[in-house]
CSV table of C-alpha atoms and ligand atoms in Angstrom, one decimal:
chain,number,residue,atom,x,y,z
V,1,MET,CA,-24.1,-127.5,-94.4
V,2,ASP,CA,-20.4,-127.8,-95.0
V,3,ARG,CA,-19.7,-125.9,-98.2
V,4,ILE,CA,-17.2,-127.5,-100.7
V,5,ASP,CA,-16.0,-124.7,-103.0
V,6,LEU,CA,-14.6,-126.0,-106.2
V,7,ARG,CA,-15.4,-123.0,-108.4
V,8,SER,CA,-11.7,-122.1,-108.7
V,9,ASP,CA,-8.4,-122.3,-107.0
V,10,THR,CA,-8.6,-118.6,-106.6
V,11,VAL,CA,-11.2,-118.9,-103.7
V,12,THR,CA,-8.6,-120.0,-101.2
V,13,LEU,CA,-8.2,-117.8,-98.0
V,14,PRO,CA,-4.9,-116.8,-96.6
V,15,SER,CA,-4.0,-119.1,-93.7
V,16,PRO,CA,-3.1,-117.8,-90.2
V,17,GLY,CA,0.6,-118.5,-91.0
V,18,MET,CA,0.4,-116.6,-94.2
V,19,ARG,CA,-1.3,-113.6,-92.5
V,20,GLU,CA,1.4,-113.6,-89.8
V,21,ALA,CA,4.1,-113.5,-92.5
V,22,MET,CA,2.2,-110.6,-94.2
V,23,ALA,CA,1.8,-108.7,-91.0
V,24,ALA,CA,5.5,-109.1,-90.2
V,25,ALA,CA,6.9,-108.3,-93.6
V,26,PRO,CA,9.5,-105.5,-93.9
V,27,VAL,CA,8.2,-103.0,-96.5
V,28,GLY,CA,9.2,-99.8,-98.3
V,29,ASP,CA,8.1,-97.9,-101.3
V,30,ASP,CA,8.4,-100.3,-104.2
V,31,GLN,CA,8.4,-97.6,-106.9
V,32,TYR,CA,11.6,-96.4,-105.3
V,33,GLY,CA,12.9,-100.0,-105.4
V,34,GLU,CA,12.9,-100.0,-101.6
V,35,ASP,CA,10.5,-102.8,-100.7
V,36,PRO,CA,12.8,-105.6,-99.4
V,37,SER,CA,10.0,-108.2,-99.5
V,38,VAL,CA,9.1,-107.4,-103.1
V,39,ASN,CA,12.7,-107.4,-104.0
V,40,ARG,CA,13.2,-110.8,-102.3
V,41,LEU,CA,10.2,-112.3,-104.1
V,42,GLN,CA,11.2,-111.0,-107.5
V,43,GLU,CA,14.8,-112.4,-107.1
V,44,ARG,CA,13.5,-115.7,-105.8
V,45,VAL,CA,11.0,-116.2,-108.6
V,46,ALA,CA,13.5,-115.0,-111.3
V,47,ALA,CA,15.9,-117.7,-110.0
V,48,LEU,CA,13.2,-120.4,-109.9
V,49,LEU,CA,12.3,-119.6,-113.5
V,50,GLY,CA,15.9,-119.3,-114.6
V,51,LYS,CA,15.4,-115.7,-115.9
V,52,GLU,CA,17.5,-112.6,-115.3
V,53,ALA,CA,14.7,-110.6,-113.6
V,54,ALA,CA,11.1,-110.7,-112.5
V,55,LEU,CA,8.4,-108.1,-111.7
V,56,PHE,CA,5.6,-108.3,-109.1
V,57,LEU,CA,2.2,-107.5,-110.5
V,58,PRO,CA,-1.4,-107.4,-109.1
V,59,SER,CA,-2.8,-110.0,-111.4
V,60,GLY,CA,-2.2,-112.6,-114.1
V,61,THR,CA,-4.3,-110.7,-116.5
V,62,MET,CA,-2.0,-107.7,-116.1
V,63,ALA,CA,1.0,-110.1,-116.7
V,64,ASN,CA,-0.6,-111.2,-119.9
V,65,GLN,CA,-1.4,-107.7,-121.0
V,66,ILE,CA,2.1,-106.4,-120.2
V,67,ALA,CA,3.6,-109.3,-122.1
V,68,LEU,CA,1.6,-108.3,-125.2
V,69,LYS,CA,2.7,-104.6,-124.8
V,70,VAL,CA,6.4,-105.6,-124.5
V,71,LEU,CA,6.4,-108.1,-127.3
V,72,THR,CA,4.0,-106.7,-130.0
V,73,ARG,CA,2.9,-103.6,-131.8
V,74,PRO,CA,-0.6,-102.5,-132.7
V,75,GLY,CA,-1.8,-104.4,-135.8
V,76,ASP,CA,0.3,-107.5,-135.0
V,77,ASP,CA,-0.9,-111.1,-135.1
V,78,VAL,CA,-0.5,-113.4,-132.1
V,79,ILE,CA,-0.7,-117.2,-132.4
V,80,VAL,CA,-2.4,-119.0,-129.5
V,81,GLY,CA,-4.1,-122.3,-128.7
V,82,GLU,CA,-7.9,-122.8,-128.5
V,83,GLU,CA,-9.7,-121.0,-125.7
V,84,ALA,CA,-6.7,-119.2,-124.4
V,85,HIS,CA,-7.2,-117.2,-121.2
V,86,ILE,CA,-5.6,-114.2,-123.0
V,87,VAL,CA,-8.5,-114.4,-125.6
V,88,TRP,CA,-11.4,-115.6,-123.5
V,89,HIS,CA,-11.0,-114.3,-119.9
V,90,GLU,CA,-9.5,-110.8,-120.2
V,91,ALA,CA,-12.6,-108.7,-121.2
V,92,GLY,CA,-11.2,-107.8,-124.6
V,93,ALA,CA,-8.0,-106.3,-123.1
V,94,ALA,CA,-5.6,-107.4,-125.8
V,95,ALA,CA,-7.6,-105.5,-128.5
V,96,ALA,CA,-8.1,-102.5,-126.3
V,97,ASN,CA,-4.6,-102.2,-124.8
V,98,SER,CA,-2.3,-103.6,-127.5
V,99,GLY,CA,-4.4,-103.6,-130.6
V,100,VAL,CA,-3.4,-107.1,-131.6
V,101,GLN,CA,-5.4,-109.8,-133.3
V,102,PHE,CA,-5.2,-113.5,-132.5
V,103,THR,CA,-4.9,-116.6,-134.8
V,104,VAL,CA,-6.0,-119.8,-133.0
V,105,VAL,CA,-4.3,-123.1,-133.8
V,106,GLY,CA,-4.4,-126.7,-132.6
V,107,ARG,CA,-6.9,-128.4,-130.3
V,108,GLY,CA,-7.8,-128.3,-126.7
V,109,GLY,CA,-5.2,-125.6,-126.0
V,110,LEU,CA,-2.3,-127.6,-127.4
V,111,PHE,CA,-0.6,-127.2,-130.8
V,112,THR,CA,2.5,-128.3,-132.6
V,113,ALA,CA,5.5,-126.5,-134.1
V,114,ALA,CA,4.2,-127.6,-137.5
V,115,GLU,CA,0.9,-125.9,-136.8
V,116,LEU,CA,2.7,-122.8,-135.7
V,117,ARG,CA,4.8,-122.7,-138.9
V,118,ALA,CA,1.7,-123.2,-141.1
V,119,ALA,CA,-0.1,-120.3,-139.3
V,120,VAL,CA,2.7,-117.6,-139.2
V,121,LYS,CA,2.0,-114.6,-141.5
V,122,PRO,CA,5.3,-113.2,-142.7
V,123,GLN,CA,6.5,-109.8,-141.5
V,124,GLY,CA,6.9,-107.2,-144.2
V,125,HIS,CA,4.1,-108.6,-146.4
V,126,ILE,CA,2.0,-105.8,-148.1
V,127,VAL,CA,-1.4,-107.2,-146.9
V,128,PHE,CA,-0.8,-109.7,-144.0
V,129,PRO,CA,-0.8,-108.6,-140.4
V,130,PRO,CA,2.7,-109.6,-139.2
V,131,THR,CA,2.8,-112.5,-136.8
V,132,THR,CA,5.2,-111.4,-134.0
V,133,LEU,CA,4.4,-113.5,-131.0
V,134,VAL,CA,3.3,-117.0,-130.0
V,135,ALA,CA,1.7,-117.5,-126.6
V,136,ILE,CA,1.4,-120.9,-124.8
V,137,GLU,CA,-0.7,-121.6,-121.7
V,138,ASN,CA,0.6,-124.2,-119.3
V,139,THR,CA,-1.3,-125.7,-117.7
V,140,HIS,CA,-4.2,-124.9,-120.0
V,141,ASN,CA,-7.2,-123.7,-118.0
V,142,ARG,CA,-10.1,-124.2,-120.5
V,143,GLY,CA,-8.4,-127.3,-121.8
V,144,GLY,CA,-9.0,-129.0,-118.4
V,145,GLY,CA,-5.6,-128.2,-116.8
V,146,VAL,CA,-3.6,-130.2,-119.3
V,147,VAL,CA,0.2,-129.9,-119.3
V,148,PHE,CA,1.7,-128.6,-122.5
V,149,PRO,CA,4.1,-131.2,-123.8
V,150,GLN,CA,7.5,-129.7,-123.1
V,151,ASP,CA,9.3,-131.1,-126.2
V,152,GLU,CA,6.6,-129.5,-128.3
V,153,ALA,CA,6.9,-126.2,-126.4
V,154,ALA,CA,10.6,-126.1,-127.0
V,155,ALA,CA,10.1,-126.9,-130.7
V,156,ILE,CA,7.5,-124.2,-131.0
V,157,CYS,CA,9.8,-121.6,-129.5
V,158,GLU,CA,12.6,-122.6,-131.7
V,159,ALA,CA,10.4,-122.4,-134.8
V,160,ALA,CA,9.2,-119.0,-133.5
V,161,ARG,CA,12.7,-117.7,-133.2
V,162,GLY,CA,13.5,-118.9,-136.7
V,163,ALA,CA,10.5,-116.9,-138.0
V,164,GLY,CA,11.4,-113.8,-136.0
V,165,LEU,CA,8.6,-114.2,-133.5
V,166,ALA,CA,8.9,-113.7,-129.7
V,167,SER,CA,7.4,-116.3,-127.3
V,168,TYR,CA,5.4,-115.9,-124.1
V,169,LEU,CA,4.3,-118.5,-121.5
V,170,ASP,CA,1.1,-117.8,-119.6
V,171,GLY,CA,2.2,-119.8,-116.6
V,172,ALA,CA,-0.6,-118.7,-114.2
V,173,ARG,CA,-0.6,-122.4,-113.3
V,174,LEU,CA,3.0,-123.2,-114.1
V,175,PHE,CA,3.5,-124.5,-110.5
V,176,ASN,CA,0.9,-127.1,-111.2
V,177,ALA,CA,2.5,-128.0,-114.6
V,178,ALA,CA,5.8,-128.5,-112.8
V,179,ALA,CA,4.2,-130.7,-110.1
V,180,ALA,CA,2.3,-132.7,-112.7
V,181,SER,CA,5.2,-133.2,-115.1
V,182,GLY,CA,8.1,-133.6,-112.6
V,183,ARG,CA,10.0,-131.0,-114.5
V,184,SER,CA,11.6,-127.9,-112.9
V,185,LEU,CA,10.1,-124.5,-113.3
V,186,ALA,CA,13.3,-123.4,-115.0
V,187,GLU,CA,13.1,-126.2,-117.5
V,188,LEU,CA,9.4,-125.3,-118.3
V,189,ALA,CA,10.3,-121.6,-118.7
V,190,ALA,CA,13.6,-122.0,-120.5
V,191,PRO,CA,12.4,-121.8,-124.2
V,192,PHE,CA,10.4,-118.6,-123.6
V,193,ASP,CA,11.3,-114.9,-123.8
V,194,LEU,CA,8.8,-113.9,-121.1
V,195,VAL,CA,7.0,-116.1,-118.6
V,196,SER,CA,4.3,-115.3,-116.0
V,197,VAL,CA,3.3,-117.2,-112.8
V,198,ALA,CA,0.4,-116.6,-110.5
V,199,LEU,CA,0.5,-116.7,-106.7
V,200,SER,CA,-3.3,-116.4,-106.3
V,201,LYS,CA,-4.1,-119.8,-107.8
V,202,GLY,CA,-2.7,-123.1,-106.4
V,203,LEU,CA,-0.3,-121.3,-104.1
V,204,GLY,CA,-3.2,-119.8,-102.1
V,205,CYS,CA,-2.1,-116.2,-101.9
V,206,PRO,CA,-4.7,-113.4,-101.8
V,207,VAL,CA,-3.1,-111.4,-104.6
V,208,GLY,CA,-0.2,-111.4,-107.1
V,209,SER,CA,1.5,-112.6,-110.2
V,210,LEU,CA,5.0,-112.2,-111.6
V,211,ILE,CA,6.4,-111.8,-115.0
V,212,ALA,CA,10.0,-112.9,-115.7
V,213,GLY,CA,12.5,-112.6,-118.5
V,214,GLY,CA,15.5,-110.8,-119.7
V,215,ARG,CA,16.6,-107.5,-117.9
V,216,SER,CA,15.7,-105.3,-120.9
V,217,GLU,CA,12.2,-106.8,-121.3
V,218,ILE,CA,11.5,-106.5,-117.6
V,219,ALA,CA,12.7,-102.9,-117.7
V,220,ARG,CA,10.0,-102.2,-120.3
V,221,ALA,CA,7.5,-104.2,-118.3
V,222,VAL,CA,8.1,-101.7,-115.4
V,223,ARG,CA,7.0,-98.9,-117.6
V,224,PHE,CA,3.8,-100.7,-118.8
V,225,ARG,CA,2.9,-101.8,-115.2
V,226,ARG,CA,2.9,-98.1,-114.4
V,227,MET,CA,0.9,-97.3,-117.5
V,228,PHE,CA,-1.7,-99.9,-116.6
V,229,GLY,CA,-2.0,-98.5,-113.1
V,230,GLY,CA,-0.4,-101.6,-111.5
V,231,ALA,CA,2.6,-100.1,-109.9
V,232,MET,CA,2.2,-100.4,-106.1
V,233,ARG,CA,3.9,-99.0,-103.0
V,234,GLN,CA,4.3,-101.0,-99.8
V,235,SER,CA,3.4,-104.2,-101.7
V,236,GLY,CA,5.8,-106.2,-99.7
V,237,ILE,CA,2.7,-107.1,-97.5
V,238,LEU,CA,1.5,-109.0,-100.6
V,239,ALA,CA,4.9,-110.2,-101.7
V,240,ALA,CA,5.4,-111.8,-98.2
V,241,ALA,CA,2.4,-114.0,-98.9
V,242,GLY,CA,4.2,-115.2,-102.0
V,243,LEU,CA,7.4,-115.9,-100.1
V,244,TYR,CA,5.4,-117.8,-97.5
V,245,ALA,CA,3.6,-119.8,-100.2
V,246,LEU,CA,6.8,-120.9,-101.9
V,247,ASP,CA,8.0,-122.2,-98.6
V,248,HIS,CA,4.7,-123.9,-97.4
V,249,ASN,CA,2.3,-124.4,-100.3
V,250,LEU,CA,4.3,-125.4,-103.3
V,251,ALA,CA,5.3,-128.9,-102.3
V,252,ARG,CA,1.8,-129.9,-101.5
V,253,LEU,CA,0.3,-129.3,-105.0
V,254,PRO,CA,0.4,-133.1,-105.9
V,255,GLU,CA,-2.4,-133.5,-103.2
V,256,ASP,CA,-4.6,-131.2,-105.3
V,257,HIS,CA,-3.9,-133.2,-108.4
V,258,ALA,CA,-4.7,-136.5,-106.6
V,259,ASN,CA,-8.0,-135.0,-105.4
V,260,ALA,CA,-8.9,-133.8,-108.9
V,261,ARG,CA,-8.2,-137.3,-110.1
V,262,LEU,CA,-10.4,-138.7,-107.4
V,263,ILE,CA,-13.4,-136.6,-108.5
V,264,ALA,CA,-12.8,-137.3,-112.2
V,265,GLU,CA,-12.6,-141.1,-111.7
V,266,ARG,CA,-15.8,-141.0,-109.6
V,267,ILE,CA,-17.9,-139.1,-112.2
V,268,ALA,CA,-16.4,-140.6,-115.4
V,269,GLY,CA,-19.0,-143.0,-116.8
V,270,THR,CA,-22.0,-141.1,-115.4
V,271,PRO,CA,-24.7,-141.4,-118.1
V,272,GLY,CA,-24.8,-138.2,-120.2
V,273,LEU,CA,-21.5,-136.9,-118.7
V,274,LEU,CA,-18.5,-136.6,-121.0
V,275,LEU,CA,-15.1,-136.5,-119.4
V,276,ASP,CA,-11.8,-137.4,-121.0
V,277,LEU,CA,-9.8,-138.7,-118.1
V,278,ALA,CA,-6.6,-138.1,-120.1
V,279,THR,CA,-7.1,-134.3,-119.7
V,280,VAL,CA,-7.2,-134.6,-115.9
V,281,GLN,CA,-3.5,-134.0,-115.4
V,282,SER,CA,-3.5,-131.3,-112.6
V,283,ASN,CA,-6.1,-129.7,-110.4
V,284,ILE,CA,-8.8,-129.0,-112.9
V,285,VAL,CA,-11.7,-131.3,-113.9
V,286,ILE,CA,-13.8,-130.1,-116.9
V,287,PHE,CA,-16.7,-132.2,-118.1
V,288,LYS,CA,-19.4,-131.8,-120.7
V,289,LEU,CA,-23.1,-132.7,-120.6
V,290,GLU,CA,-24.7,-134.5,-123.5
V,291,ALA,CA,-28.1,-133.5,-125.0
V,292,GLY,CA,-30.7,-135.2,-122.8
V,293,ALA,CA,-28.6,-134.7,-119.7
V,294,PRO,CA,-29.2,-131.6,-117.6
V,295,ASP,CA,-27.3,-128.5,-118.8
V,296,ALA,CA,-24.4,-126.9,-116.9
V,297,ALA,CA,-26.6,-124.3,-115.1
V,298,THR,CA,-28.8,-127.1,-113.8
V,299,VAL,CA,-25.9,-129.2,-112.6
V,300,VAL,CA,-24.3,-126.2,-110.9
V,301,ALA,CA,-27.6,-125.3,-109.1
V,302,ARG,CA,-28.3,-128.9,-108.0
V,303,ALA,CA,-24.8,-129.4,-106.7
V,304,LYS,CA,-25.0,-126.0,-104.9
V,305,ALA,CA,-28.2,-127.2,-103.2
V,306,GLU,CA,-26.0,-130.0,-101.8
V,307,GLY,CA,-23.2,-127.7,-100.7
V,308,VAL,CA,-20.9,-128.4,-103.7
V,309,LEU,CA,-19.9,-125.3,-105.7
V,310,VAL,CA,-18.7,-125.7,-109.3
V,311,SER,CA,-18.7,-123.4,-112.3
V,312,ALA,CA,-20.7,-123.4,-115.5
V,313,PHE,CA,-17.9,-122.8,-118.0
V,314,ALA,CA,-20.2,-122.9,-121.0
V,315,ALA,CA,-23.9,-123.9,-121.6
V,316,ARG,CA,-23.0,-127.6,-121.4
V,317,THR,CA,-19.5,-127.5,-119.7
V,318,VAL,CA,-18.8,-127.6,-116.0
V,319,ARG,CA,-15.5,-126.9,-114.3
V,320,ALA,CA,-14.3,-128.1,-110.8
V,321,VAL,CA,-10.9,-127.0,-109.4
V,322,THR,CA,-9.2,-128.5,-106.4
V,323,HIS,CA,-7.0,-126.4,-104.0
V,324,LEU,CA,-5.5,-126.3,-100.5
V,325,ASP,CA,-8.8,-125.3,-98.8
V,326,VAL,CA,-10.6,-128.6,-99.8
V,327,THR,CA,-9.8,-131.9,-98.2
V,328,ARG,CA,-9.6,-135.3,-99.8
V,329,GLU,CA,-12.8,-136.3,-98.0
V,330,GLN,CA,-14.6,-133.2,-99.3
V,331,CYS,CA,-13.5,-134.1,-102.8
V,332,ARG,CA,-14.7,-137.6,-102.4
V,333,ARG,CA,-18.1,-136.2,-101.4
V,334,ALA,CA,-18.1,-133.7,-104.2
V,335,GLY,CA,-17.6,-136.6,-106.7
V,336,GLU,CA,-20.6,-138.4,-105.3
V,337,VAL,CA,-22.8,-135.3,-105.5
V,338,LEU,CA,-21.7,-134.4,-109.1
V,339,ALA,CA,-22.3,-137.9,-110.3
V,340,ARG,CA,-25.7,-138.0,-108.7
V,341,VAL,CA,-27.0,-134.6,-110.0
V,342,ALA,CA,-25.6,-135.1,-113.5
V,343,ALA,CA,-27.4,-138.5,-113.7
V,344,GLN,CA,-30.8,-137.0,-112.6
V,345,ARG,CA,-33.2,-136.4,-115.6
M,1,PLP,C1,-6.2,-117.2,-113.7
M,1,PLP,C2,-5.4,-117.1,-115.0
M,1,PLP,C3,-4.8,-115.9,-115.4
M,1,PLP,C4,-4.8,-114.7,-114.6
M,1,PLP,O1,-5.9,-114.4,-113.9
M,1,PLP,P1,-6.1,-113.2,-112.8
M,1,PLP,O2,-7.4,-113.5,-112.3
M,1,PLP,O3,-6.0,-111.9,-113.6
M,1,PLP,O4,-5.0,-113.2,-111.8
M,1,PLP,C5,-4.1,-115.9,-116.5
M,1,PLP,N1,-3.9,-117.0,-117.3
M,1,PLP,C6,-4.5,-118.2,-116.9
M,1,PLP,C7,-4.3,-119.4,-117.8
M,1,PLP,C8,-5.3,-118.3,-115.8
M,1,PLP,O5,-5.8,-119.5,-115.4
């Protein structure tokens, strides 16, 4: 049976063209600054994001962890939206590596400048943990791939600066946010001190993220990359996949968004299935299952038996993600299967 894998946009396989670009990449020892492919990718992504410099990293988790190291000190308080990747999906790394605590504000991953201002704990107080950083996720994974409203992001970063806080954008899916909003990457990144992007999600690369910002922050990030064991050598083989993806896979992201919409519109209205179509703004479809409907594990198992792979994101929450290795026709079929198995009692 033809397998339709919607568990994540990380399951994509490098295409023959991408593999050729990787095989042909000029390389050198990146820790001597001598890998021309890494250097090209870093310069290109810094320019795309409108920042002075960028640094190539093995993963988005490392990008988030380095951002925390660069912008906070142990004991600091970091403000985030609900169910942020940096809180939920990084195995406790923020506590272990940077010793920070989180304050969660807003709803569904989104929040306002007013909510930020109300949550900031002043620096220099004798009992409060000082709030030193605000981190936004765009698009927001567990929020269903929603795009963070840009006017609000700008207002949040301005309020942050006014209160002496740094700002960080977890842009693992910023390419999707740009495609969905019609705004440029540079515009989305502009309000923030540090910004990350992932190559291994919608762009279809096997490995890689970058963090971008001012020269002095990126110089500090170089040290923390080494500290975390993420400094690489002939990593131009991996960077070449990123350069290839920017040329070939970036412009097609709207197809993934249209396919997610196709699935969402097919399954919305299924009895027992709760889906807010307003959250389906990019390549992620998250739905909940009411009491009386099968739970997430049951829906995942039934769909798998019909060749459709999706993820149980919580006991009654399921996630499906579209990407360049699934066709529109496969997404149409996946919508049929999900609606059917969710409706079975
Ligand atoms: C995927 C993702 C990351 C990074 O994940 P890695 O698997 O470590 O590359 C970070 N933030 C968000 C919002 C993500 O979706």
